Amino acid sequence: QESTCFVKILITKCGRGIVKMVRDPRMVDQAAELRHEARMYEVLQNSACASVVPEFYGFSERFGVPLLCVAAEGDDFEDIGLENLSSSLKLSAVAALQRISDCGVLHGDLALRNIVRSRQHPDRAKVIDFGRAQTTKNPALLDAQVAALKTMLGVGPGAHCVVASHKVRCFSVVLA
């Protein structure tokens, strides 16, 4: 079974946060995944990737219950619907994942449900859910995840995007 079956996402208003927890301490694999996700958020938050992931508030294991808290962002791309996403928001998602790739992080669970609209900047996307992420120096794997997202979003393979000063800049390469 998927570990998300055992992770309860509480979208309560604890500030602007989302709390993910493993309620049953016997679910050791799911607890380990949540611990790993917290470590990945720490790595990303302390790197050039901080602007393309939700703010990481912290991790706790009080009373044997692991809890991870991150800032709440907007709707995920699956809920919004591919047909309702603007081209600029799609390109922003590609730029965000490219930034994460540039930081040497392979997401591990790339899906539309794991790309969200930024709450503060609705024209920008952020990447969430790093429980299966890993660091790598293999450029082929990192490039492949960006190419997979472009395919998922229907963005041309020649589109290149970068996040600079919190603005997404995109351009296409046309080979004649």
PDB file of N, CA and C in Angstrom, residues 2 9 21 29 34 41 45 65 90 99 140 147 151 153 163 165 173:
ATOM      1  N   GLU A   2       0.328   2.312  -0.531  1.00  0.00           N
ATOM      2  CA  GLU A   2       1.031   3.595  -0.545  1.00  0.00           C
ATOM      3  C   GLU A   2       1.134   4.126   0.872  1.00  0.00           C
ATOM      4  N   ILE A   9      -3.143  13.993   6.511  1.00  0.00           N
ATOM      5  CA  ILE A   9      -2.872  15.395   6.229  1.00  0.00           C
ATOM      6  C   ILE A   9      -4.007  16.207   6.855  1.00  0.00           C
ATOM      7  N   MET A  21       1.070  13.798   9.580  1.00  0.00           N
ATOM      8  CA  MET A  21       1.417  12.972  10.729  1.00  0.00           C
ATOM      9  C   MET A  21       1.173  11.505  10.441  1.00  0.00           C
ATOM     10  N   ASP A  29       7.710   2.360   8.675  1.00  0.00           N
ATOM     11  CA  ASP A  29       8.148   2.768   7.337  1.00  0.00           C
ATOM     12  C   ASP A  29       7.596   4.151   6.984  1.00  0.00           C
ATOM     13  N   LEU A  34       8.363  10.137   6.640  1.00  0.00           N
ATOM     14  CA  LEU A  34       8.065  11.491   7.095  1.00  0.00           C
ATOM     15  C   LEU A  34       9.316  12.168   7.665  1.00  0.00           C
ATOM     16  N   TYR A  41      13.155  18.770   3.259  1.00  0.00           N
ATOM     17  CA  TYR A  41      12.693  20.160   3.351  1.00  0.00           C
ATOM     18  C   TYR A  41      13.769  21.042   3.975  1.00  0.00           C
ATOM     19  N   GLN A  45      15.205  24.123   2.038  1.00  0.00           N
ATOM     20  CA  GLN A  45      14.962  25.432   2.636  1.00  0.00           C
ATOM     21  C   GLN A  45      16.260  26.218   2.815  1.00  0.00           C
ATOM     22  N   VAL A  65       4.620  10.205  17.988  1.00  0.00           N
ATOM     23  CA  VAL A  65       3.848  10.548  16.792  1.00  0.00           C
ATOM     24  C   VAL A  65       4.643  11.565  15.981  1.00  0.00           C
ATOM     25  N   LYS A  90       2.176  26.886 -15.861  1.00  0.00           N
ATOM     26  CA  LYS A  90       2.848  25.635 -16.254  1.00  0.00           C
ATOM     27  C   LYS A  90       4.351  25.860 -16.373  1.00  0.00           C
ATOM     28  N   ARG A  99      14.836  24.324 -10.861  1.00  0.00           N
ATOM     29  CA  ARG A  99      15.612  24.857  -9.729  1.00  0.00           C
ATOM     30  C   ARG A  99      15.926  23.727  -8.741  1.00  0.00           C
ATOM     31  N   ALA A 140      21.567  13.123 -15.863  1.00  0.00           N
ATOM     32  CA  ALA A 140      20.572  12.479 -16.732  1.00  0.00           C
ATOM     33  C   ALA A 140      19.261  12.265 -15.973  1.00  0.00           C
ATOM     34  N   ALA A 147      12.029  16.863 -17.929  1.00  0.00           N
ATOM     35  CA  ALA A 147      11.395  16.472 -19.194  1.00  0.00           C
ATOM     36  C   ALA A 147      10.048  15.786 -18.942  1.00  0.00           C
ATOM     37  N   THR A 151       6.314  17.015 -20.260  1.00  0.00           N
ATOM     38  CA  THR A 151       5.373  16.123 -20.953  1.00  0.00           C
ATOM     39  C   THR A 151       4.030  16.109 -20.241  1.00  0.00           C
ATOM     40  N   LEU A 153       2.680  18.360 -18.421  1.00  0.00           N
ATOM     41  CA  LEU A 153       1.990  19.644 -18.543  1.00  0.00           C
ATOM     42  C   LEU A 153       1.720  20.049 -19.986  1.00  0.00           C
ATOM     43  N   VAL A 163      14.114  30.732 -12.576  1.00  0.00           N
ATOM     44  CA  VAL A 163      13.541  31.606 -11.565  1.00  0.00           C
ATOM     45  C   VAL A 163      14.640  32.569 -11.171  1.00  0.00           C
ATOM     46  N   SER A 165      15.185  36.305  -9.171  1.00  0.00           N
ATOM     47  CA  SER A 165      14.594  37.388  -8.376  1.00  0.00           C
ATOM     48  C   SER A 165      13.082  37.218  -8.242  1.00  0.00           C
ATOM     49  N   VAL A 173      13.719  27.450 -27.483  1.00  0.00           N
ATOM     50  CA  VAL A 173      14.799  27.266 -28.435  1.00  0.00           C
ATOM     51  C   VAL A 173      14.190  26.637 -29.685  1.00  0.00           C
TER      52      VAL A 173
END
